[in-house]
XYZ file of C-alpha atoms in Angstrom:
677
model
C -28.122 -12.631 -31.230
C -27.390 -10.221 -34.054
C -30.595 -8.662 -35.391
C -29.576 -9.254 -38.995
C -29.185 -13.013 -38.553
C -32.509 -13.354 -36.741
C -34.621 -11.080 -38.955
C -33.124 -11.935 -42.345
C -33.290 -15.727 -42.306
C -35.787 -17.067 -44.840
C -37.773 -19.781 -43.104
C -39.325 -22.230 -45.580
C -42.660 -21.676 -43.813
C -43.384 -19.283 -40.958
C -45.686 -20.141 -38.013
C -48.543 -17.675 -37.556
C -51.469 -19.227 -35.664
C -50.088 -22.603 -34.641
C -51.627 -24.607 -31.788
C -52.329 -28.251 -32.663
C -52.566 -30.532 -35.710
C -55.873 -28.941 -36.749
C -55.605 -25.276 -35.707
C -52.408 -24.500 -37.588
C -51.854 -21.592 -40.018
C -48.520 -20.786 -41.714
C -47.044 -18.477 -44.344
C -44.891 -20.246 -46.954
C -43.634 -17.014 -48.516
C -40.615 -14.752 -48.174
C -42.958 -11.935 -47.157
C -46.286 -12.084 -45.365
C -47.838 -10.131 -48.246
C -46.411 -12.297 -51.059
C -49.350 -14.724 -51.068
C -52.063 -16.493 -49.105
C -51.474 -18.423 -45.927
C -52.103 -22.144 -45.488
C -52.658 -25.002 -43.082
C -49.486 -27.050 -42.481
C -50.778 -29.571 -45.031
C -50.744 -26.867 -47.720
C -54.523 -26.380 -47.789
C -55.269 -22.667 -48.230
C -56.328 -20.482 -45.306
C -56.646 -16.862 -46.405
C -55.856 -14.167 -43.848
C -55.885 -10.618 -45.188
C -54.308 -7.601 -43.521
C -54.650 -4.030 -44.823
C -53.316 -0.729 -43.506
C -54.619 2.720 -44.420
C -52.543 5.762 -43.521
C -53.981 9.212 -44.232
C -56.262 7.693 -46.853
C -53.627 5.583 -48.643
C -54.049 1.799 -48.410
C -51.518 -1.045 -48.536
C -51.487 -4.803 -47.917
C -49.428 -6.381 -45.129
C -50.916 -9.915 -45.032
C -52.148 -12.084 -47.875
C -51.851 -11.642 -51.591
C -52.042 -7.985 -52.673
C -55.273 -7.386 -54.536
C -57.168 -4.271 -53.544
C -53.994 -2.471 -52.425
C -50.246 -2.715 -53.115
C -47.891 -4.432 -50.664
C -46.142 -2.391 -47.997
C -42.411 -3.257 -48.017
C -41.506 -5.889 -45.431
C -38.234 -5.115 -43.632
C -37.863 -8.291 -41.594
C -39.427 -11.198 -39.753
C -38.361 -12.751 -36.464
C -39.436 -16.289 -35.605
C -39.131 -16.719 -31.850
C -40.316 -19.532 -29.587
C -43.720 -18.010 -28.756
C -43.929 -15.124 -31.251
C -43.576 -14.347 -34.925
C -42.911 -10.650 -35.531
C -43.220 -9.122 -39.000
C -41.934 -5.596 -39.646
C -42.950 -3.280 -42.486
C -42.122 0.307 -43.408
C -42.995 2.927 -46.005
C -42.349 6.661 -46.174
C -45.101 7.397 -43.634
C -45.125 4.690 -40.946
C -43.499 1.603 -39.521
C -45.784 -1.365 -38.844
C -45.087 -4.357 -36.616
C -47.474 -7.314 -36.706
C -46.955 -9.938 -34.001
C -48.561 -13.373 -33.834
C -48.261 -14.237 -30.137
C -49.078 -17.780 -29.013
C -48.352 -18.232 -25.280
C -47.002 -21.760 -25.742
C -45.259 -21.842 -22.346
C -44.450 -25.482 -21.512
C -43.929 -24.776 -17.811
C -47.560 -23.595 -17.714
C -49.643 -26.338 -19.386
C -52.889 -24.554 -18.562
C -51.724 -21.569 -20.624
C -50.071 -23.664 -23.337
C -53.327 -25.526 -23.953
C -55.332 -22.352 -24.691
C -56.258 -22.392 -28.407
C -55.956 -18.616 -28.806
C -53.364 -16.479 -30.626
C -53.030 -12.739 -30.037
C -52.465 -10.718 -33.225
C -50.881 -7.389 -32.298
C -50.626 -4.304 -34.531
C -48.176 -1.498 -33.681
C -47.971 1.558 -35.917
C -45.198 4.131 -35.487
C -44.580 7.376 -37.356
C -41.639 7.090 -39.747
C -41.504 10.694 -40.905
C -41.886 12.529 -37.594
C -45.438 13.613 -38.370
C -48.819 12.562 -36.911
C -50.949 10.147 -38.919
C -54.444 8.723 -38.941
C -54.081 4.972 -39.379
C -56.645 2.211 -39.814
C -55.855 -1.496 -39.537
C -58.007 -4.144 -41.208
C -57.799 -7.915 -40.685
C -60.057 -10.725 -41.854
C -60.277 -14.497 -41.469
C -62.602 -16.855 -43.331
C -64.197 -20.208 -42.600
C -61.430 -22.339 -44.103
C -59.979 -23.302 -40.730
C -63.113 -25.160 -39.586
C -63.682 -27.414 -42.634
C -61.644 -30.020 -44.467
C -62.323 -28.779 -48.011
C -63.360 -25.361 -49.394
C -66.426 -27.010 -50.920
C -67.720 -27.846 -47.424
C -70.496 -25.658 -46.024
C -70.218 -23.313 -43.059
C -72.451 -21.137 -40.947
C -71.421 -17.968 -39.139
C -72.617 -16.018 -36.157
C -71.864 -13.381 -33.530
C -71.701 -13.762 -29.774
C -72.090 -11.374 -26.863
C -69.081 -11.303 -24.576
C -68.171 -8.821 -21.896
C -64.743 -7.992 -23.291
C -64.870 -8.851 -27.024
C -66.800 -8.262 -30.178
C -66.854 -11.887 -31.272
C -67.454 -13.459 -34.698
C -67.445 -17.167 -35.445
C -67.507 -19.838 -38.171
C -68.494 -23.499 -37.888
C -69.039 -26.411 -40.224
C -72.703 -26.649 -41.122
C -72.678 -30.321 -40.117
C -71.185 -31.051 -36.696
C -69.955 -34.597 -36.158
C -66.998 -34.498 -33.742
C -64.292 -37.151 -34.031
C -66.021 -38.639 -37.057
C -62.900 -39.770 -38.930
C -59.147 -40.098 -38.805
C -56.289 -39.664 -41.251
C -53.183 -37.739 -42.199
C -53.933 -35.132 -44.867
C -57.190 -34.031 -43.219
C -58.434 -30.886 -41.557
C -61.000 -30.568 -38.769
C -64.682 -30.260 -39.678
C -66.217 -29.802 -36.258
C -66.024 -27.189 -33.534
C -65.957 -23.437 -34.033
C -63.365 -20.822 -35.021
C -63.435 -17.309 -33.544
C -62.130 -13.860 -34.388
C -62.467 -11.366 -31.564
C -61.574 -7.733 -31.007
C -61.609 -6.053 -27.574
C -64.534 -3.678 -27.219
C -62.215 -0.952 -25.937
C -60.875 -0.409 -29.462
C -64.335 0.582 -30.802
C -63.695 -1.472 -33.928
C -66.005 -1.959 -36.858
C -66.809 -5.618 -37.609
C -68.668 -7.428 -40.382
C -69.161 -10.892 -41.893
C -69.530 -10.799 -45.664
C -67.792 -12.024 -48.839
C -64.160 -10.972 -48.460
C -64.039 -9.123 -51.786
C -66.745 -6.735 -50.547
C -65.045 -6.208 -47.201
C -61.565 -5.603 -48.565
C -62.711 -3.414 -51.428
C -64.792 -1.183 -49.177
C -61.971 -0.730 -46.681
C -59.366 0.019 -49.339
C -61.628 2.591 -50.980
C -63.018 4.408 -47.978
C -61.637 2.996 -44.731
C -65.060 1.621 -43.816
C -66.625 -1.825 -44.001
C -70.323 -2.701 -44.467
C -72.484 -2.337 -41.377
C -74.602 -5.446 -41.987
C -73.667 -9.125 -42.104
C -74.555 -11.537 -44.868
C -77.339 -13.833 -43.641
C -77.497 -16.272 -46.564
C -76.217 -19.482 -44.996
C -75.145 -22.213 -44.900
C -72.961 -21.914 -47.942
C -69.743 -23.478 -49.178
C -66.599 -21.736 -48.008
C -65.546 -21.005 -51.573
C -68.954 -19.511 -52.420
C -67.987 -15.874 -52.020
C -65.335 -16.671 -49.399
C -67.272 -15.124 -46.532
C -64.919 -13.693 -43.896
C -65.068 -12.146 -40.459
C -63.458 -8.703 -40.644
C -62.203 -6.171 -38.126
C -61.282 -2.527 -38.779
C -59.610 -0.452 -36.050
C -58.719 3.242 -36.042
C -55.376 4.356 -34.566
C -54.131 7.880 -34.006
C -50.344 7.908 -34.406
C -48.524 10.790 -32.719
C -45.671 12.593 -34.466
C -43.007 11.060 -32.259
C -44.963 8.080 -31.040
C -46.817 4.881 -31.822
C -50.268 3.395 -31.432
C -51.261 -0.229 -30.995
C -54.228 -2.585 -30.902
C -54.766 -6.320 -30.809
C -57.253 -9.005 -31.720
C -57.506 -12.757 -31.076
C -58.008 -15.831 -33.247
C -59.209 -18.942 -31.458
C -60.754 -22.382 -31.900
C -63.024 -24.478 -29.686
C -62.924 -28.065 -30.944
C -65.518 -29.261 -28.365
C -64.058 -32.798 -28.349
C -60.380 -33.203 -29.148
C -59.293 -36.868 -28.957
C -60.931 -40.276 -28.701
C -58.760 -42.431 -26.444
C -59.635 -46.119 -26.062
C -63.175 -45.228 -27.140
C -63.739 -42.400 -24.673
C -64.035 -38.825 -25.909
C -61.704 -36.339 -24.273
C -61.777 -32.540 -24.253
C -58.846 -30.154 -24.566
C -56.876 -29.581 -21.357
C -57.911 -25.916 -21.052
C -61.445 -27.066 -20.315
C -60.211 -28.335 -16.956
C -59.924 -24.683 -15.916
C -62.824 -22.929 -17.670
C -66.508 -23.751 -17.888
C -66.726 -22.655 -21.516
C -64.966 -20.715 -24.278
C -66.434 -17.465 -22.966
C -64.716 -17.991 -19.642
C -61.454 -18.688 -21.426
C -61.799 -15.449 -23.396
C -62.313 -13.488 -20.195
C -58.933 -14.759 -18.974
C -57.363 -14.174 -22.402
C -58.429 -10.520 -22.196
C -57.435 -9.960 -18.567
C -54.010 -11.582 -18.917
C -52.934 -10.015 -22.210
C -50.305 -7.638 -20.829
C -48.941 -10.203 -18.379
C -48.669 -12.968 -20.965
C -47.176 -10.631 -23.548
C -44.413 -9.655 -21.127
C -43.869 -13.236 -19.995
C -43.589 -14.513 -23.570
C -41.179 -11.737 -24.552
C -38.983 -12.605 -21.573
C -39.195 -16.351 -22.302
C -38.241 -15.836 -25.943
C -35.289 -13.668 -25.007
C -34.040 -16.133 -22.404
C -34.395 -19.261 -24.521
C -32.785 -17.564 -27.519
C -29.879 -16.303 -25.414
C -29.361 -19.770 -23.940
C -29.350 -21.313 -27.406
C -26.784 -18.767 -28.629
C -24.571 -19.396 -25.600
C -24.719 -23.179 -25.873
C -24.787 -23.693 -29.644
C -24.285 -20.404 -31.476
C -26.534 -18.002 -33.382
C -27.329 -20.384 -36.230
C -28.452 -23.007 -33.750
C -30.688 -20.453 -32.031
C -32.387 -19.665 -35.346
C -33.202 -23.357 -35.802
C -34.746 -23.559 -32.348
C -36.895 -20.472 -32.929
C -38.650 -22.270 -35.755
C -38.761 -25.672 -34.072
C -40.358 -24.678 -30.766
C -43.981 -24.032 -31.739
C -43.909 -26.671 -34.460
C -42.887 -29.384 -32.007
C -45.590 -28.405 -29.527
C -48.317 -27.880 -32.133
C -47.886 -31.364 -33.586
C -49.596 -32.520 -30.372
C -52.950 -32.084 -28.673
C -53.051 -31.561 -24.910
C -56.119 -33.123 -23.301
C -57.358 -34.219 -19.894
C -58.341 -37.829 -19.266
C -61.598 -38.507 -17.433
C -59.756 -38.400 -14.105
C -57.945 -35.166 -15.007
C -54.641 -36.793 -16.005
C -52.713 -34.698 -18.512
C -52.260 -36.530 -21.834
C -50.247 -35.178 -24.763
C -51.025 -36.895 -28.074
C -48.727 -36.465 -31.073
C -49.781 -36.699 -34.696
C -47.336 -38.192 -37.163
C -47.805 -35.396 -39.705
C -47.287 -36.263 -43.378
C -45.890 -39.645 -42.455
C -48.894 -41.881 -41.838
C -51.057 -39.860 -39.467
C -50.519 -42.196 -36.517
C -51.282 -40.920 -33.028
C -48.946 -41.293 -30.033
C -46.194 -42.881 -32.136
C -43.405 -44.015 -29.812
C -40.585 -43.457 -32.300
C -41.886 -39.924 -32.869
C -42.075 -39.259 -29.131
C -38.453 -40.388 -28.745
C -36.838 -37.815 -31.064
C -39.127 -35.021 -29.846
C -38.399 -35.688 -26.161
C -35.440 -33.311 -25.569
C -37.659 -30.203 -25.741
C -40.057 -31.626 -23.175
C -37.414 -33.147 -20.907
C -35.904 -29.668 -20.809
C -39.005 -27.526 -20.384
C -41.819 -29.711 -19.004
C -41.400 -33.423 -18.209
C -45.133 -33.648 -17.472
C -45.738 -33.317 -21.199
C -43.402 -36.221 -21.901
C -45.230 -38.283 -19.285
C -48.430 -37.306 -21.059
C -47.018 -38.869 -24.223
C -45.909 -42.087 -22.513
C -48.994 -42.788 -20.384
C -51.339 -43.688 -23.283
C -48.801 -46.202 -24.622
C -48.181 -47.691 -21.186
C -51.869 -47.981 -20.377
C -52.646 -49.519 -23.764
C -49.757 -51.994 -23.423
C -51.234 -53.059 -20.093
C -54.552 -54.095 -21.608
C -55.408 -57.593 -22.778
C -55.579 -56.301 -26.340
C -51.785 -55.921 -26.510
C -50.478 -59.478 -26.459
C -46.847 -58.940 -27.421
C -43.797 -58.853 -25.102
C -42.553 -55.614 -26.678
C -43.794 -52.019 -26.771
C -46.446 -50.802 -29.237
C -45.593 -48.455 -32.087
C -48.760 -46.307 -31.811
C -52.345 -46.421 -30.607
C -54.247 -45.428 -33.729
C -54.615 -42.752 -36.373
C -55.116 -39.156 -35.245
C -57.432 -38.178 -33.575
C -58.686 -41.701 -32.795
C -56.379 -43.399 -30.290
C -58.196 -46.717 -30.111
C -55.436 -49.247 -30.838
C -52.307 -49.769 -32.929
C -52.705 -49.566 -36.700
C -49.058 -49.734 -37.859
C -47.561 -52.935 -39.266
C -49.357 -55.983 -37.940
C -51.445 -53.892 -35.587
C -52.704 -55.992 -32.711
C -52.706 -59.205 -34.751
C -49.188 -60.150 -35.896
C -45.524 -59.256 -35.430
C -45.253 -58.354 -39.119
C -43.497 -54.985 -39.654
C -43.422 -54.223 -35.948
C -40.502 -52.380 -34.320
C -39.854 -54.431 -31.186
C -36.270 -53.419 -30.342
C -36.864 -49.833 -31.463
C -39.950 -49.155 -29.370
C -38.794 -51.045 -26.259
C -35.536 -49.123 -26.393
C -37.307 -45.791 -26.857
C -39.654 -46.306 -23.929
C -36.956 -47.493 -21.528
C -34.538 -44.698 -22.440
C -37.226 -42.068 -21.948
C -38.174 -43.642 -18.618
C -34.540 -43.494 -17.546
C -34.261 -39.872 -18.682
C -37.399 -38.883 -16.772
C -36.065 -40.553 -13.646
C -32.615 -38.997 -14.036
C -33.689 -35.453 -14.875
C -36.968 -34.983 -13.010
C -36.679 -37.581 -10.257
C -40.265 -38.720 -10.806
C -39.936 -42.120 -9.187
C -43.671 -42.416 -8.529
C -44.441 -42.356 -12.238
C -41.768 -44.944 -13.019
C -42.890 -47.202 -10.177
C -46.469 -47.232 -11.490
C -45.354 -49.236 -14.531
C -42.507 -51.334 -13.088
C -43.801 -54.642 -14.445
C -44.030 -53.178 -17.956
C -40.504 -51.723 -17.878
C -39.242 -55.073 -16.651
C -40.980 -57.042 -19.413
C -39.508 -54.789 -22.095
C -36.063 -54.840 -20.515
C -35.998 -58.641 -20.540
C -37.098 -58.607 -24.166
C -34.089 -56.420 -25.010
C -31.802 -58.569 -22.903
C -32.719 -61.445 -25.184
C -33.162 -59.675 -28.544
C -31.495 -56.293 -28.389
C -27.762 -56.628 -28.926
C -27.822 -58.050 -32.471
C -31.258 -57.098 -33.835
C -33.018 -59.354 -36.286
C -34.131 -58.137 -39.721
C -36.590 -55.498 -38.567
C -37.554 -51.860 -38.859
C -36.245 -49.017 -36.750
C -37.499 -45.448 -36.449
C -35.949 -44.718 -39.858
C -38.414 -47.193 -41.334
C -38.356 -45.424 -44.704
C -34.885 -46.992 -45.192
C -36.419 -50.476 -44.941
C -35.661 -53.543 -42.853
C -32.098 -54.052 -41.675
C -30.571 -56.901 -39.709
C -27.650 -56.464 -37.293
C -28.227 -52.678 -37.107
C -25.415 -51.224 -34.966
C -27.244 -47.990 -34.125
C -30.310 -49.954 -33.024
C -28.004 -52.127 -30.955
C -26.728 -48.984 -29.221
C -30.292 -48.090 -28.315
C -30.882 -51.511 -26.790
C -27.651 -51.376 -24.778
C -28.456 -47.967 -23.331
C -32.029 -49.055 -22.610
C -30.673 -51.953 -20.533
C -28.677 -49.472 -18.474
C -31.799 -47.336 -18.067
C -33.597 -50.319 -16.628
C -30.627 -50.917 -14.322
C -31.136 -47.329 -13.119
C -34.846 -47.988 -12.546
C -34.139 -51.179 -10.620
C -31.461 -49.462 -8.543
C -33.788 -46.612 -7.595
C -36.395 -49.199 -6.642
C -34.015 -50.947 -4.250
C -33.506 -54.027 -6.423
C -29.721 -54.199 -6.183
C -29.340 -57.657 -7.719
C -31.546 -56.838 -10.676
C -29.741 -53.529 -11.191
C -26.380 -55.279 -11.098
C -27.526 -57.896 -13.567
C -28.661 -55.356 -16.141
C -25.707 -53.041 -15.609
C -23.317 -55.923 -16.201
C -25.260 -56.951 -19.297
C -25.177 -53.407 -20.645
C -21.465 -52.959 -19.973
C -20.573 -56.319 -21.488
C -22.646 -55.502 -24.560
C -21.004 -52.082 -24.879
C -17.560 -53.666 -24.729
C -18.537 -56.182 -27.411
C -20.078 -53.471 -29.570
C -16.830 -51.497 -29.669
C -15.125 -54.520 -31.223
C -17.918 -55.964 -33.368
C -18.948 -52.649 -34.982
C -15.475 -51.210 -35.577
C -14.534 -50.599 -39.202
C -11.153 -48.880 -39.033
C -11.719 -45.156 -38.503
C -15.463 -45.462 -37.805
C -18.251 -47.885 -36.893
C -20.396 -49.864 -39.320
C -24.021 -49.532 -40.353
C -24.534 -53.224 -39.585
C -22.290 -55.659 -37.744
C -21.916 -57.868 -40.822
C -21.372 -55.078 -43.386
C -17.758 -53.849 -43.591
C -17.210 -50.641 -45.531
C -20.490 -49.125 -44.353
C -21.333 -46.336 -41.892
C -24.294 -44.610 -40.270
C -25.078 -41.855 -37.811
C -24.926 -43.284 -34.285
C -27.293 -40.716 -32.812
C -28.583 -43.146 -30.152
C -25.169 -43.003 -28.463
C -26.007 -39.516 -27.148
C -27.793 -40.941 -24.111
C -24.572 -42.472 -22.771
C -23.178 -38.981 -22.240
C -26.489 -37.283 -21.458
C -27.388 -39.713 -18.678
C -23.832 -39.996 -17.399
C -23.570 -43.760 -17.895
C -20.072 -43.925 -19.377
C -20.617 -47.357 -20.899
C -18.639 -46.431 -24.012
C -15.135 -44.925 -24.112
C -15.071 -41.267 -25.203
C -12.987 -42.254 -28.210
C -16.041 -43.943 -29.764
C -17.888 -40.644 -30.186
C -14.707 -38.804 -31.179
C -13.890 -41.378 -33.849
C -17.398 -41.158 -35.255
C -17.468 -37.330 -35.348
C -14.093 -37.146 -37.063
C -15.425 -39.529 -39.689
C -18.750 -37.690 -40.056
C -16.944 -34.450 -40.805
C -15.460 -36.083 -43.907
C -18.872 -37.234 -45.182
C -20.934 -34.059 -45.109
C -22.877 -32.789 -48.094
C -23.882 -29.175 -48.739
C -26.884 -29.268 -46.410
C -25.776 -31.738 -43.805
C -24.593 -35.217 -42.962
C -26.404 -38.099 -44.750
C -28.162 -40.601 -42.529
C -25.870 -43.406 -43.662
C -23.860 -44.636 -46.653
C -26.853 -46.018 -48.575
C -28.373 -42.710 -49.711
C -27.683 -38.964 -49.642
C -30.859 -38.105 -47.747
C -30.695 -37.120 -44.105
C -32.732 -36.457 -40.966
C -32.685 -33.018 -39.394
C -33.171 -34.196 -35.817
C -30.572 -36.938 -35.948
C -27.892 -34.567 -37.268
C -28.240 -32.399 -34.162
C -28.092 -35.491 -31.930
C -24.962 -36.691 -33.715
C -23.445 -33.218 -33.487
C -23.860 -33.330 -29.709
C -22.137 -36.698 -29.211
C -18.685 -35.448 -28.202
C -19.658 -32.259 -26.382
C -17.076 -30.420 -28.489
C -18.238 -27.025 -29.826
C -16.235 -27.367 -33.039
C -17.849 -30.731 -33.786
C -21.288 -29.337 -33.024
C -20.994 -26.287 -35.241
C -19.398 -28.245 -38.066
C -22.521 -30.413 -38.326
C -25.162 -27.824 -37.386
C -24.063 -24.781 -39.394
C -25.096 -26.412 -42.718
C -28.590 -26.818 -41.284
C -28.957 -23.035 -41.125
C -28.046 -22.864 -44.820
C -30.624 -25.567 -45.538
C -33.316 -23.662 -43.615
C -32.501 -20.516 -45.553
C -32.197 -22.120 -48.993
C -34.376 -25.239 -49.251
C -36.747 -24.980 -52.217
C -39.408 -26.932 -50.293
C -41.664 -24.269 -48.774
C -43.256 -26.277 -45.971
C -43.057 -26.202 -42.166
C -39.686 -27.703 -41.160
C -39.416 -31.069 -42.835
C -37.063 -33.468 -41.112
C -36.298 -35.815 -44.033
C -34.572 -34.145 -46.967
C -31.782 -34.537 -49.501
C -28.478 -33.373 -48.038
C -27.220 -32.552 -51.538
C -29.858 -30.070 -52.742
C -32.011 -29.488 -49.643
C -35.224 -30.746 -51.230
C -37.892 -32.365 -49.099
C -38.115 -36.132 -49.414
C -41.160 -36.443 -47.161
C -42.516 -35.386 -43.742
C -43.352 -31.853 -42.639
C -44.577 -30.019 -39.541
C -43.654 -33.013 -37.345
C -42.981 -32.953 -33.624
C -39.548 -34.567 -34.034
C -37.964 -31.115 -34.380
C -38.217 -31.015 -30.599
C -35.093 -33.138 -30.822
C -33.123 -30.076 -31.909
C -33.180 -28.981 -28.252
C -30.860 -31.825 -27.247
C -27.842 -29.505 -27.113
C -29.615 -27.381 -24.503
C -30.710 -30.497 -22.622
C -27.097 -31.673 -22.512
C -26.072 -28.555 -20.561
C -26.606 -29.192 -16.790
C -26.915 -25.500 -15.977
C -29.531 -24.869 -18.643
C -31.412 -27.993 -17.592
C -31.555 -26.894 -13.981
C -32.788 -23.427 -14.906
C -35.735 -24.622 -16.991
C -36.787 -27.299 -14.552
C -36.897 -24.569 -11.899
C -39.626 -22.809 -13.905
C -42.080 -25.636 -13.557
C -45.537 -24.875 -12.246
C -47.163 -28.246 -12.705
C -50.863 -28.377 -11.838
C -52.264 -31.680 -10.762
């Protein structure tokens, strides 16, 4: 990829320390030193970075206050790293936020620790004495800045370690959407080998002292607990670096979070997955220290490979989209271990309704995980399947969710467990069966599919009866309201029937497989006639003169079913290319808003590069120009690029569908798997 395209794109919000729905810090500015950082919800989280060179101080992170900003020359957002570059007349500075979010290594991916790396290089060919300062406050461990925190230090063999925690610890005490965590403990650590100075005091004192003299106070403030906003107490690190005339010097620190308990699932408290491998956070930090060089190299190689694959398959603009989507998709989940050690991967429906394990959020996010780690997709499906198998779920169709994050104790959407009101029966049955078929096709995990055969069968028979011509009900695009005779939802049901035929066939049930294959093929043949509206296909069977994106059709090509003639996708794409707005293709004829994930699915329908780039290239312009400075929002106006709703959601994992559609790429990433039981 050309350096200019990668480093000059203006992401609406840049991932810095991004792990899960609670431990998530972003920069919504053109430059890291334009303003303060924030949680994905927009709640402020101030990180400050200062650099002194030969006695002159400048700001590289956070709003400039005690020192002017050093000019930023670029930022690269890669799958596991965000790299900021700065330069003045004396030095070049690179600041890297490295989160080893490697899907093929769930034990590593689950570690709630980000490395922050500082590299200083001489720009004028002369030696320099440099000092790097970085601080982090208690904002990340409370919901509101008026909440009280306490702070402390810990002895560790490899790190000088400082920590913040809410003054009142009540894990898993509430659920909701626009909420932050208020239990557990945040950490800032610096390796002892760097002989750093550390202190915990009001940030104004720390920053002012460093800017003036290059030193920070030797004693910590002991007046606690106190509200976060009362003096904004921070943990600060100051490191000295000797920069050679023709060389560079580097150091690194870590930011981490131990949430103690992560998820409540059917009324049992579960811990983060990393705790399956380490006795405590200290043990984790020992591994974090020992594996720094190895993980740094592995992440650099992974970023380069994934970016190159994206460029090869979809072009440079597509690769830029994936760089921003990767960590966001993963960090909208929490990876935990069930009581028996089973890996479970719970999504949060960010800035939508806060639901946990939402099926129609899992469905659009699935391409990233089908490509890089099917075990994570299984970890999303298992809670739904287990819940649907309990006596509490009395309906013949799949649930929508199992609660509100982080409490996964039963469906809350629509009629909940009580009525069929505002449920999504065809939608969720179709989603679950298609994902089951994809898991079977791509990973060959027959044992997992067999474990829930009776459930797949029940949902397949529901679709056989109700799926072809859906009643007036919601689909995943529920913001558009109820719609009867939805042709795109019908496509989902048809392809789900064929997925069940695949399951039955693999299970040796030839008659059952034949029955469902025939039903799917007959329905596909009918659909091609009933939905046709001249040069395209309708939004609803009974609404001539309408149209919609038929993104669900992608699974016919992806899974090699061939139920629909190729001309169906070609006709649709030719029509779509006449309906595009400045920032993409509207979702359907009713409004000018669109969905980011569905555009990429629609762009992949024909397998034609020209079709793909015609629909995807405007998305790069949207990313670079949207006035809505939030982590990738997936529902926006195609005319002016403004956010309608949603942000920081996992559905951007769906952008990886173009990579998933390439058999060679698929095979390569599945070969990386190192699944631990």
